[in-house]
CSV table of C-alpha atoms in Angstrom, one decimal:
chain,number,residue,atom,x,y,z
A,1,MET,CA,-34.3,-12.5,-18.9
A,2,THR,CA,-38.0,-11.3,-18.4
A,3,ALA,CA,-38.2,-7.3,-18.8
A,4,ALA,CA,-40.0,-7.9,-15.3
A,5,THR,CA,-36.8,-8.7,-13.9
A,6,GLN,CA,-34.2,-6.1,-15.8
A,7,ARG,CA,-36.7,-3.9,-13.7
A,8,ASN,CA,-36.3,-4.8,-11.0
A,9,ALA,CA,-32.8,-5.4,-11.4
A,10,PHE,CA,-32.5,-1.5,-12.5
A,11,ALA,CA,-34.2,-0.5,-9.5
A,12,ALA,CA,-31.7,-1.3,-7.1
A,13,TYR,CA,-29.3,0.9,-8.9
A,14,HIS,CA,-28.8,4.3,-7.3
A,15,ALA,CA,-26.6,7.1,-8.5
A,16,THR,CA,-23.2,6.4,-6.7
A,17,PRO,CA,-22.1,10.2,-5.4
A,18,GLN,CA,-18.7,10.4,-7.0
A,19,PHE,CA,-15.1,11.2,-4.8
A,20,ILE,CA,-14.8,14.9,-5.1
A,21,GLY,CA,-11.0,15.8,-4.3
A,22,PRO,CA,-8.5,17.2,-7.0
A,23,ILE,CA,-7.6,16.2,-10.7
A,24,VAL,CA,-3.9,14.9,-10.5
A,25,VAL,CA,-2.2,15.4,-13.3
A,26,ALA,CA,0.8,12.7,-13.9
A,27,SER,CA,3.6,13.4,-16.2
A,28,ASP,CA,7.5,12.4,-16.9
A,29,THR,CA,8.1,15.9,-18.3
A,30,SER,CA,7.8,14.9,-21.9
A,31,PRO,CA,6.1,16.3,-24.5
A,32,HIS,CA,4.1,13.5,-24.7
A,33,SER,CA,2.7,14.7,-21.1
A,34,ASP,CA,1.9,17.9,-22.5
A,35,ALA,CA,-2.0,16.9,-23.1
A,36,ALA,CA,-2.7,16.6,-20.0
A,37,PHE,CA,-2.1,19.8,-17.8
A,38,PRO,CA,-5.0,21.5,-20.4
A,39,ILE,CA,-8.0,19.3,-20.2
A,40,ALA,CA,-7.0,19.7,-16.8
A,41,GLN,CA,-7.5,23.1,-16.3
A,42,SER,CA,-10.1,22.9,-18.6
A,43,LEU,CA,-11.7,20.0,-16.3
A,44,ALA,CA,-11.2,22.2,-13.1
A,45,GLU,CA,-12.4,24.9,-13.9
A,46,ARG,CA,-16.5,22.4,-15.4
A,47,THR,CA,-15.8,20.6,-11.9
A,48,ASN,CA,-14.3,23.3,-9.4
A,49,SER,CA,-12.1,21.3,-8.4
A,50,ALA,CA,-8.1,21.6,-7.4
A,51,VAL,CA,-5.2,20.2,-9.7
A,52,HIS,CA,-2.2,18.3,-8.3
A,53,ILE,CA,0.9,16.8,-10.5
A,54,VAL,CA,2.5,14.3,-9.8
A,55,SER,CA,5.6,13.1,-10.7
A,56,ALA,CA,7.8,9.4,-10.1
A,57,MET,CA,11.2,8.6,-10.9
A,58,MET,CA,12.9,4.9,-10.6
A,59,PRO,CA,15.6,4.9,-7.9
A,60,PHE,CA,18.6,4.6,-9.0
A,61,ALA,CA,20.3,1.0,-9.5
A,62,MET,CA,23.7,0.0,-8.7
A,63,PRO,CA,24.8,-3.3,-10.7
A,64,MET,CA,27.1,-5.2,-8.0
A,65,TYR,CA,29.2,-8.2,-8.3
A,66,ALA,CA,27.7,-11.4,-7.5
A,67,PHE,CA,24.3,-9.7,-6.7
A,68,ASP,CA,21.2,-8.7,-8.7
A,69,THR,CA,20.9,-5.1,-9.2
A,70,VAL,CA,19.2,-3.1,-6.5
A,71,PRO,CA,18.5,-0.1,-5.7
A,72,VAL,CA,20.9,2.3,-3.9
A,73,PRO,CA,20.3,6.2,-2.2
A,74,LEU,CA,22.6,8.3,-3.0
A,75,GLU,CA,23.6,12.0,-2.3
A,76,THR,CA,22.6,13.7,-6.1
A,77,ASP,CA,19.2,12.5,-5.4
A,78,LEU,CA,18.1,15.2,-3.8
A,79,ALA,CA,19.7,17.7,-6.5
A,80,VAL,CA,17.8,15.0,-9.0
A,81,ARG,CA,14.3,15.6,-7.3
A,82,GLU,CA,14.4,19.3,-7.6
A,83,GLY,CA,15.4,18.9,-11.5
A,84,ARG,CA,12.7,17.2,-11.7
A,85,GLU,CA,10.5,19.6,-9.8
A,86,GLY,CA,11.7,22.4,-12.2
A,87,LEU,CA,11.0,20.6,-15.0
A,88,LEU,CA,7.3,20.3,-14.1
A,89,ASN,CA,6.7,23.8,-12.9
A,90,ALA,CA,8.3,25.1,-15.8
A,91,GLN,CA,5.8,22.4,-17.9
A,92,ARG,CA,2.8,23.9,-16.3
A,93,ASP,CA,3.7,27.5,-16.5
A,94,ARG,CA,4.1,26.6,-20.0
A,95,LEU,CA,0.8,25.0,-20.6
A,96,VAL,CA,-1.7,26.7,-18.2
A,97,GLN,CA,-2.5,29.9,-18.6
A,98,PRO,CA,-3.1,32.0,-17.0
A,99,VAL,CA,-0.2,30.2,-14.8
A,100,ALA,CA,-1.6,28.5,-11.8
A,101,ALA,CA,0.4,27.5,-8.6
A,102,TRP,CA,-0.6,23.6,-8.6
A,103,PRO,CA,1.4,21.9,-5.9
A,104,VAL,CA,4.0,19.4,-7.4
A,105,ALA,CA,5.2,16.4,-5.8
A,106,VAL,CA,8.0,14.2,-7.3
A,107,ARG,CA,8.3,10.8,-5.4
A,108,THR,CA,10.7,7.7,-6.0
A,109,GLY,CA,9.8,4.5,-7.3
A,110,GLU,CA,7.6,2.4,-9.7
A,111,PRO,CA,6.1,5.2,-11.1
A,112,ALA,CA,2.4,3.6,-11.3
A,113,ARG,CA,2.3,2.7,-8.1
A,114,GLU,CA,3.4,5.6,-6.9
A,115,ILE,CA,1.3,7.4,-8.8
A,116,VAL,CA,-1.4,5.2,-7.9
A,117,GLU,CA,-0.2,6.0,-3.8
A,118,PHE,CA,-0.1,9.5,-4.6
A,119,ALA,CA,-4.1,9.7,-5.9
A,120,SER,CA,-5.3,7.4,-3.1
A,121,GLU,CA,-3.8,9.9,-0.4
A,122,MET,CA,-5.6,12.6,-2.6
A,123,LYS,CA,-8.5,10.5,-2.9
A,124,ALA,CA,-8.7,11.6,-6.9
A,125,ARG,CA,-11.8,11.9,-8.9
A,126,VAL,CA,-9.4,11.5,-11.9
A,127,ILE,CA,-5.6,11.0,-12.8
A,128,VAL,CA,-5.2,12.7,-16.1
A,129,VAL,CA,-2.7,11.4,-19.0
A,130,GLY,CA,-1.3,12.5,-22.1
A,131,ARG,CA,-1.5,10.3,-24.2
A,132,GLY,CA,1.0,10.8,-26.7
A,133,ARG,CA,0.0,11.6,-30.4
A,134,HIS,CA,-1.4,9.2,-32.8
A,135,ALA,CA,-2.7,6.7,-30.1
A,136,ALA,CA,0.7,5.8,-28.7
A,137,LEU,CA,0.6,4.6,-25.5
A,138,ASP,CA,3.8,3.7,-25.2
A,139,ARG,CA,5.0,6.8,-25.5
A,140,ALA,CA,2.7,8.3,-22.5
A,141,LEU,CA,4.5,7.8,-18.9
A,142,GLY,CA,6.9,4.8,-20.4
A,143,GLY,CA,5.1,1.2,-21.6
A,144,GLU,CA,1.7,0.4,-20.5
A,145,THR,CA,2.1,2.7,-17.5
A,146,VAL,CA,-2.3,3.8,-17.9
A,147,LEU,CA,-2.5,-0.4,-17.8
A,148,ARG,CA,-0.6,-0.6,-14.7
A,149,LEU,CA,-2.8,2.8,-13.2
A,150,LEU,CA,-6.2,0.5,-13.6
A,151,GLN,CA,-4.8,-2.7,-12.5
A,152,LEU,CA,-3.6,-1.6,-9.3
A,153,GLY,CA,-5.4,2.1,-8.2
A,154,ASP,CA,-9.5,2.8,-8.4
A,155,ALA,CA,-9.0,5.9,-9.7
A,156,PRO,CA,-10.5,6.6,-13.0
A,157,VAL,CA,-7.8,7.3,-15.6
A,158,LEU,CA,-8.1,10.1,-18.5
A,159,ALA,CA,-5.3,9.3,-21.4
A,160,ALA,CA,-5.7,12.6,-22.7
A,161,GLU,CA,-4.9,13.6,-26.7
A,162,ALA,CA,-3.5,16.9,-27.2
A,163,LYS,CA,-6.4,17.9,-29.3
A,164,LEU,CA,-9.1,17.5,-25.8
A,165,THR,CA,-8.4,20.4,-24.5
A,166,THR,CA,-12.2,21.8,-23.4
A,167,PRO,CA,-14.4,19.2,-21.6
A,168,PRO,CA,-15.3,16.4,-24.7
A,169,ARG,CA,-18.5,17.0,-26.3
A,170,SER,CA,-19.0,14.1,-28.3
A,171,VAL,CA,-19.4,11.4,-25.9
A,172,VAL,CA,-19.2,7.6,-26.6
A,173,ILE,CA,-19.8,5.3,-23.3
A,174,ALA,CA,-19.3,1.5,-23.9
A,175,THR,CA,-22.2,0.1,-21.5
A,176,ASP,CA,-23.2,-3.9,-20.9
A,177,PHE,CA,-25.9,-1.9,-18.5
A,178,SER,CA,-24.1,-3.0,-15.1
A,179,GLU,CA,-23.7,-0.7,-11.8
A,180,PHE,CA,-19.9,-0.6,-12.9
A,181,SER,CA,-21.0,0.6,-16.5
A,182,LEU,CA,-23.4,3.3,-15.4
A,183,TYR,CA,-21.0,4.8,-13.1
A,184,ALA,CA,-18.2,4.6,-15.1
A,185,ALA,CA,-21.6,7.0,-17.1
A,186,GLN,CA,-21.8,9.1,-14.2
A,187,VAL,CA,-17.9,10.1,-14.1
A,188,ALA,CA,-17.8,11.3,-17.7
A,189,LEU,CA,-21.0,13.4,-17.5
A,190,SER,CA,-19.5,14.7,-14.8
A,191,ILE,CA,-16.4,15.8,-16.6
A,192,ALA,CA,-18.5,16.1,-20.4
A,193,ALA,CA,-19.9,19.5,-21.8
A,194,PRO,CA,-23.0,21.0,-20.2
A,195,ASP,CA,-23.9,20.6,-23.6
A,196,ALA,CA,-22.3,17.0,-24.8
A,197,HIS,CA,-24.3,14.8,-27.6
A,198,VAL,CA,-23.4,11.3,-25.5
A,199,CYS,CA,-23.9,8.0,-27.4
A,200,LEU,CA,-24.7,4.6,-25.6
A,201,VAL,CA,-23.2,1.6,-27.3
A,202,HIS,CA,-23.9,-1.9,-26.8
A,203,VAL,CA,-22.3,-4.7,-28.4
A,204,ALA,CA,-23.9,-7.9,-29.2
A,205,PRO,CA,-23.0,-11.2,-29.7
A,206,PRO,CA,-22.6,-12.0,-33.7
A,207,PHE,CA,-25.1,-13.9,-33.5
A,208,SER,CA,-25.7,-15.9,-37.1
A,209,LYS,CA,-28.4,-14.7,-39.0
A,210,THR,CA,-28.4,-17.8,-41.2
A,211,ASP,CA,-30.1,-20.1,-37.8
A,212,PRO,CA,-33.5,-19.6,-37.5
A,213,GLY,CA,-32.4,-20.8,-33.5
A,214,LEU,CA,-30.2,-17.9,-32.8
A,215,GLU,CA,-32.3,-15.3,-34.8
A,216,ASP,CA,-34.8,-16.1,-32.3
A,217,ARG,CA,-32.0,-15.7,-29.2
A,218,ALA,CA,-30.9,-12.7,-31.2
A,219,THR,CA,-34.4,-11.1,-31.1
A,220,ALA,CA,-34.8,-11.8,-28.0
A,221,TYR,CA,-31.3,-10.4,-27.0
A,222,ARG,CA,-32.3,-6.9,-29.3
A,223,ASN,CA,-35.5,-6.9,-27.0
A,224,GLN,CA,-33.6,-6.9,-23.7
A,225,ALA,CA,-31.0,-4.5,-25.0
A,226,LEU,CA,-33.7,-1.8,-25.7
A,227,HIS,CA,-34.8,-2.2,-22.3
A,228,GLY,CA,-31.8,-1.9,-20.6
A,229,PHE,CA,-31.0,1.6,-23.3
A,230,ALA,CA,-34.4,3.0,-21.8
A,231,GLN,CA,-33.5,2.4,-18.4
A,232,VAL,CA,-29.9,3.8,-18.3
A,233,HIS,CA,-31.0,6.4,-20.3
A,234,GLU,CA,-33.9,7.4,-17.3
A,235,ARG,CA,-30.9,7.5,-15.1
A,236,LEU,CA,-28.5,9.6,-16.8
A,237,LEU,CA,-30.8,12.3,-18.0
A,238,ARG,CA,-29.1,15.3,-17.7
A,239,ASP,CA,-30.2,19.2,-18.7
A,240,GLY,CA,-28.7,20.0,-21.5
A,241,ILE,CA,-26.7,16.6,-22.6
A,242,THR,CA,-28.4,14.9,-25.8
A,243,PHE,CA,-28.6,11.2,-26.1
A,244,GLU,CA,-28.9,7.9,-28.4
A,245,GLU,CA,-28.8,4.4,-28.1
A,246,LEU,CA,-26.9,2.1,-30.5
A,247,LEU,CA,-26.6,-1.3,-30.4
A,248,VAL,CA,-24.0,-3.3,-32.7
A,249,GLU,CA,-22.7,-7.2,-33.2
A,250,GLY,CA,-19.2,-7.9,-33.2
A,251,ASN,CA,-16.0,-7.8,-31.2
A,252,PRO,CA,-16.4,-5.1,-29.0
A,253,SER,CA,-13.4,-3.2,-29.2
A,254,ASP,CA,-13.5,-3.3,-33.4
A,255,GLU,CA,-17.0,-1.9,-33.1
A,256,LEU,CA,-16.8,0.9,-30.6
A,257,ILE,CA,-13.9,2.0,-32.6
A,258,LYS,CA,-16.2,2.4,-35.6
A,259,VAL,CA,-18.5,4.0,-34.0
A,260,ILE,CA,-15.4,6.5,-32.5
A,261,ARG,CA,-15.0,7.1,-36.0
A,262,THR,CA,-18.5,7.2,-37.1
A,263,LYS,CA,-19.4,10.3,-34.8
A,264,GLU,CA,-16.0,11.3,-34.6
A,265,ALA,CA,-16.1,10.9,-30.6
A,266,ASP,CA,-13.7,13.4,-28.3
A,267,LEU,CA,-13.9,11.0,-26.0
A,268,VAL,CA,-14.6,7.3,-25.5
A,269,VAL,CA,-15.5,5.7,-22.1
A,270,SER,CA,-15.4,2.0,-20.5
A,271,ALA,CA,-15.9,0.7,-16.8
A,272,THR,CA,-12.5,-2.2,-17.2
A,273,HIS,CA,-14.7,-4.8,-15.7
A,274,GLY,CA,-18.4,-5.6,-14.4
A,275,TYR,CA,-21.1,-7.7,-15.3
A,276,GLY,CA,-24.2,-7.1,-16.8
A,277,PHE,CA,-27.5,-8.7,-17.2
A,278,LEU,CA,-26.4,-9.7,-20.4
A,279,ARG,CA,-23.7,-10.9,-20.7
A,280,ARG,CA,-19.8,-9.6,-19.4
A,281,MET,CA,-18.3,-7.3,-22.4
A,282,ILE,CA,-16.5,-4.8,-20.8
A,283,LEU,CA,-13.5,-6.4,-19.7
A,284,GLY,CA,-9.4,-5.2,-19.4
A,285,SER,CA,-8.4,-6.4,-22.4
A,286,VAL,CA,-11.2,-3.9,-24.1
A,287,ALA,CA,-9.8,-0.9,-22.4
A,288,ALA,CA,-6.3,-2.0,-23.4
A,289,GLU,CA,-7.7,-2.5,-27.2
A,290,LEU,CA,-9.1,1.1,-26.6
A,291,LEU,CA,-6.5,2.7,-25.2
A,292,ARG,CA,-3.8,1.6,-28.2
A,293,HIS,CA,-6.0,2.1,-31.1
A,294,ALA,CA,-8.7,4.7,-30.1
A,295,PRO,CA,-8.5,7.8,-32.1
A,296,CYS,CA,-9.6,10.3,-29.0
A,297,SER,CA,-8.9,10.5,-25.8
A,298,VAL,CA,-9.5,7.4,-23.3
A,299,LEU,CA,-11.2,7.3,-20.1
A,300,CYS,CA,-11.3,4.3,-17.7
A,301,VAL,CA,-13.3,4.0,-15.0
A,302,PRO,CA,-12.1,0.7,-12.5
A,303,GLY,CA,-15.1,-1.9,-10.9
A,304,SER,CA,-13.5,-1.0,-8.1
A,305,ALA,CA,-14.1,3.0,-7.9
A,306,HIS,CA,-17.7,2.4,-8.2
A,307,THR,CA,-17.1,0.2,-5.2
A,308,LEU,CA,-14.5,2.1,-3.4
A,309,ALA,CA,-17.3,5.2,-4.1
A,310,ALA,CA,-20.5,3.3,-3.1
A,311,ALA,CA,-18.9,2.2,0.3
A,312,ARG,CA,-17.4,5.5,1.3
A,313,ALA,CA,-21.1,7.1,0.5
A,314,ARG,CA,-22.1,4.6,3.1
A,315,SER,CA,-19.8,4.8,5.6
A,316,ALA,CA,-20.4,9.3,5.4
A,317,THR,CA,-24.5,8.5,6.0
A,318,THR,CA,-24.0,6.3,9.0
A,319,THR,CA,-24.6,7.4,12.3
A,320,PRO,CA,-22.3,5.1,15.2
A,321,THR,CA,-24.5,3.2,17.2
A,322,ARG,CA,-22.7,2.2,20.0
A,323,ALA,CA,-19.3,1.1,21.0
A,324,PHE,CA,-18.4,-2.9,21.8
A,325,ASP,CA,-17.4,-3.9,25.0
A,326,MET,CA,-14.2,-4.3,24.7
A,327,THR,CA,-14.2,-6.3,28.1
A,328,VAL,CA,-16.6,-9.3,25.9
A,329,LEU,CA,-14.6,-8.4,22.5
A,330,ASP,CA,-14.6,-12.1,21.6
A,331,ALA,CA,-18.4,-12.4,21.9
A,332,GLU,CA,-19.2,-9.1,20.5
A,333,LEU,CA,-17.8,-10.1,17.3
A,334,LYS,CA,-19.1,-13.8,17.4
A,335,ALA,CA,-22.6,-11.9,17.5
A,336,PHE,CA,-21.3,-9.4,14.9
A,337,SER,CA,-20.5,-12.4,12.7
A,338,ASP,CA,-23.4,-13.9,13.1
A,339,ARG,CA,-25.5,-11.1,11.7
A,340,ASN,CA,-23.1,-10.4,8.8
A,341,ALA,CA,-21.8,-13.6,7.5
A,342,GLY,CA,-21.6,-13.7,3.7
A,343,ARG,CA,-22.3,-10.2,3.0
A,344,SER,CA,-19.6,-8.4,0.2
A,345,CYS,CA,-17.3,-6.3,1.9
A,346,THR,CA,-14.7,-3.7,1.6
A,347,VAL,CA,-11.6,-3.1,3.6
A,348,GLU,CA,-9.6,-0.1,4.4
A,349,VAL,CA,-6.8,1.0,6.7
A,350,ASP,CA,-6.5,4.6,7.3
A,351,GLN,CA,-2.6,4.9,9.3
A,352,ARG,CA,-1.3,8.5,10.3
A,353,ASP,CA,1.5,8.2,8.2
A,354,LEU,CA,0.4,6.4,5.0
A,355,GLY,CA,-3.0,7.1,4.5
A,356,ALA,CA,-5.9,5.1,3.0
A,357,GLN,CA,-4.8,2.0,1.7
A,358,ILE,CA,-7.8,-0.1,0.4
A,359,LEU,CA,-6.8,-4.1,0.8
A,360,GLY,CA,-9.5,-5.5,-1.0
A,361,HIS,CA,-13.4,-5.0,-2.7
A,362,ALA,CA,-16.3,-7.5,-3.0
A,363,LEU,CA,-14.8,-10.1,-0.1
A,364,PRO,CA,-17.3,-11.7,1.4
A,365,LEU,CA,-17.4,-11.6,5.2
A,366,VAL,CA,-16.6,-14.8,6.9
A,367,GLY,CA,-16.4,-13.6,10.3
A,368,ALA,CA,-14.7,-11.5,13.1
A,369,SER,CA,-12.8,-13.0,16.3
A,370,TYR,CA,-11.0,-11.2,19.3
A,371,ASP,CA,-7.6,-12.8,21.0
A,372,ARG,CA,-7.5,-11.2,24.5
A,373,THR,CA,-3.7,-12.2,25.0
A,374,GLU,CA,-2.5,-10.4,21.8
A,375,HIS,CA,-5.1,-7.6,22.1
A,376,MET,CA,-6.1,-8.7,18.0
A,377,VAL,CA,-8.8,-8.7,16.0
A,378,SER,CA,-8.9,-10.9,12.9
A,379,LEU,CA,-11.0,-10.3,9.8
A,380,MET,CA,-11.7,-13.6,7.8
A,381,PHE,CA,-13.1,-13.8,4.3
A,382,GLY,CA,-14.3,-16.3,1.6
A,383,ALA,CA,-17.0,-18.4,0.5
A,384,SER,CA,-18.1,-20.9,2.5
A,385,GLU,CA,-16.9,-23.4,0.1
A,386,LEU,CA,-13.9,-22.6,1.0
A,387,ALA,CA,-14.0,-25.2,3.2
A,388,GLY,CA,-12.1,-22.9,6.2
A,389,GLN,CA,-9.4,-21.9,4.1
A,390,HIS,CA,-10.1,-18.3,4.4
A,391,LEU,CA,-8.2,-14.9,4.0
A,392,THR,CA,-7.4,-13.7,7.3
A,393,HIS,CA,-6.2,-9.8,7.8
A,394,SER,CA,-4.9,-9.4,11.7
A,395,ILE,CA,-4.9,-6.4,13.5
A,396,GLY,CA,-2.7,-5.6,16.6
A,397,ALA,CA,-2.7,-3.2,19.8
A,398,VAL,CA,-6.4,-2.8,19.1
A,399,SER,CA,-8.0,0.1,21.1
A,400,ALA,CA,-11.7,0.4,20.4
A,401,VAL,CA,-14.5,-1.2,18.2
A,402,ASP,CA,-17.7,0.2,17.2
A,403,ALA,CA,-20.2,-0.4,14.4
A,404,SER,CA,-22.2,2.0,12.6
A,405,THR,CA,-25.8,1.6,11.2
A,406,ASP,CA,-27.9,3.4,8.1
A,407,SER,CA,-31.1,4.3,8.3
A,408,ASP,CA,-33.1,0.9,8.5
A,409,GLY,CA,-30.8,-0.2,11.1
A,410,ARG,CA,-28.2,-2.9,9.4
A,411,GLU,CA,-25.2,-2.7,10.1
A,412,ARG,CA,-22.7,-1.1,8.0
A,413,VAL,CA,-18.9,0.2,9.0
A,414,LEU,CA,-17.6,-2.2,11.8
A,415,ARG,CA,-14.5,0.6,12.8
A,416,ILE,CA,-11.6,-1.5,14.5
A,417,GLY,CA,-9.6,1.6,15.8
A,418,HIS,CA,-5.4,0.6,17.0
A,419,ALA,CA,-2.1,2.4,17.6
A,420,ASP,CA,-1.3,3.8,14.3
A,421,GLY,CA,-5.3,4.6,13.1
A,422,GLN,CA,-8.0,2.3,12.5
A,423,THR,CA,-9.5,-0.7,9.9
A,424,LEU,CA,-12.7,0.1,8.7
A,425,VAL,CA,-15.1,-2.6,7.1
A,426,LEU,CA,-17.5,-1.3,4.5
A,427,LEU,CA,-20.6,-4.0,4.1
A,428,GLY,CA,-22.5,-3.7,0.7
């Protein structure tokens, strides 16, 4: 890839507005959750954010003869929930000084899923959990819950060490120069100390220096990476924050942990996935290794967090142009499909009872159709090579459809109103 191509790729990158919702503290009331509270208070002051506490309890499971174990609601559930609320309030009052009136929510269900749903309803800017001492992920919220939060949700997750009680001053940010890792860096800088020192790290493949052919390739790679660092630095520049760039070779998680130890970092930051112009480096496995072994707090930002934030930013800045004529909605949707087929979409369903739910990210639009008899709109997604095998989402009791455009007149949001809310197709 030439430098000109790289410049063109970076020119398309713009800072993505982040969510401005509350900080969500997830706690199971154990001592290993304590670390989440002081840093949440400090970050709330740093970002001028509200804080909400959430805890989830597994439903009581009663073994029954000849049947699988099934959840059974009991009359004592209310007392158990009240007991959990009391423990959470006591934990908050013990760890947050002066005492803050942070709301407490107790939910029943699989913990990670309940925490993710709560964070989604709140449009949380970050979920904070206590990581436990000595990087013991298996002692924080139980098992692989932090990884489950990243797999199921869109919100960034901060797994905090007890020693992190103020915004981090020494930050290591892993980058593959993709929009995903750039967004992760944005999130990190929004919570870092105003005078933080940031080390941007890219881990290159371990080219062999004994092979002249590979040495030429390694030199070209290093030149590309140096250009990438310059572009990233330019876009992340902040008054008061100092930067350095570091290019290393080897296994990503091993090399990042070496850098963390050398820099005595307070925080390491990783996107959980993303494709860069050099290679795909930051994978879920890297995030998992950092969560298990990094000697500091870990901030993981799902790639979907960038996708969703960008889509909502587009939605907020578009202007409704016109309502589709319901009497010829089938023709309207066919024309819409012809104009927008192949564009990448995020699909969000907003229901009055359940709040906002994301159905999918980066879905290629095939088209939309309308069934007059059933008053049903069908949305189809997939790639052309699927030869007609598409993912279809059907929406019943449709009452209104309209489209919004950006300043260039390009359609950005298709809104479908229905009986219990609306569905948004957010076009990339």
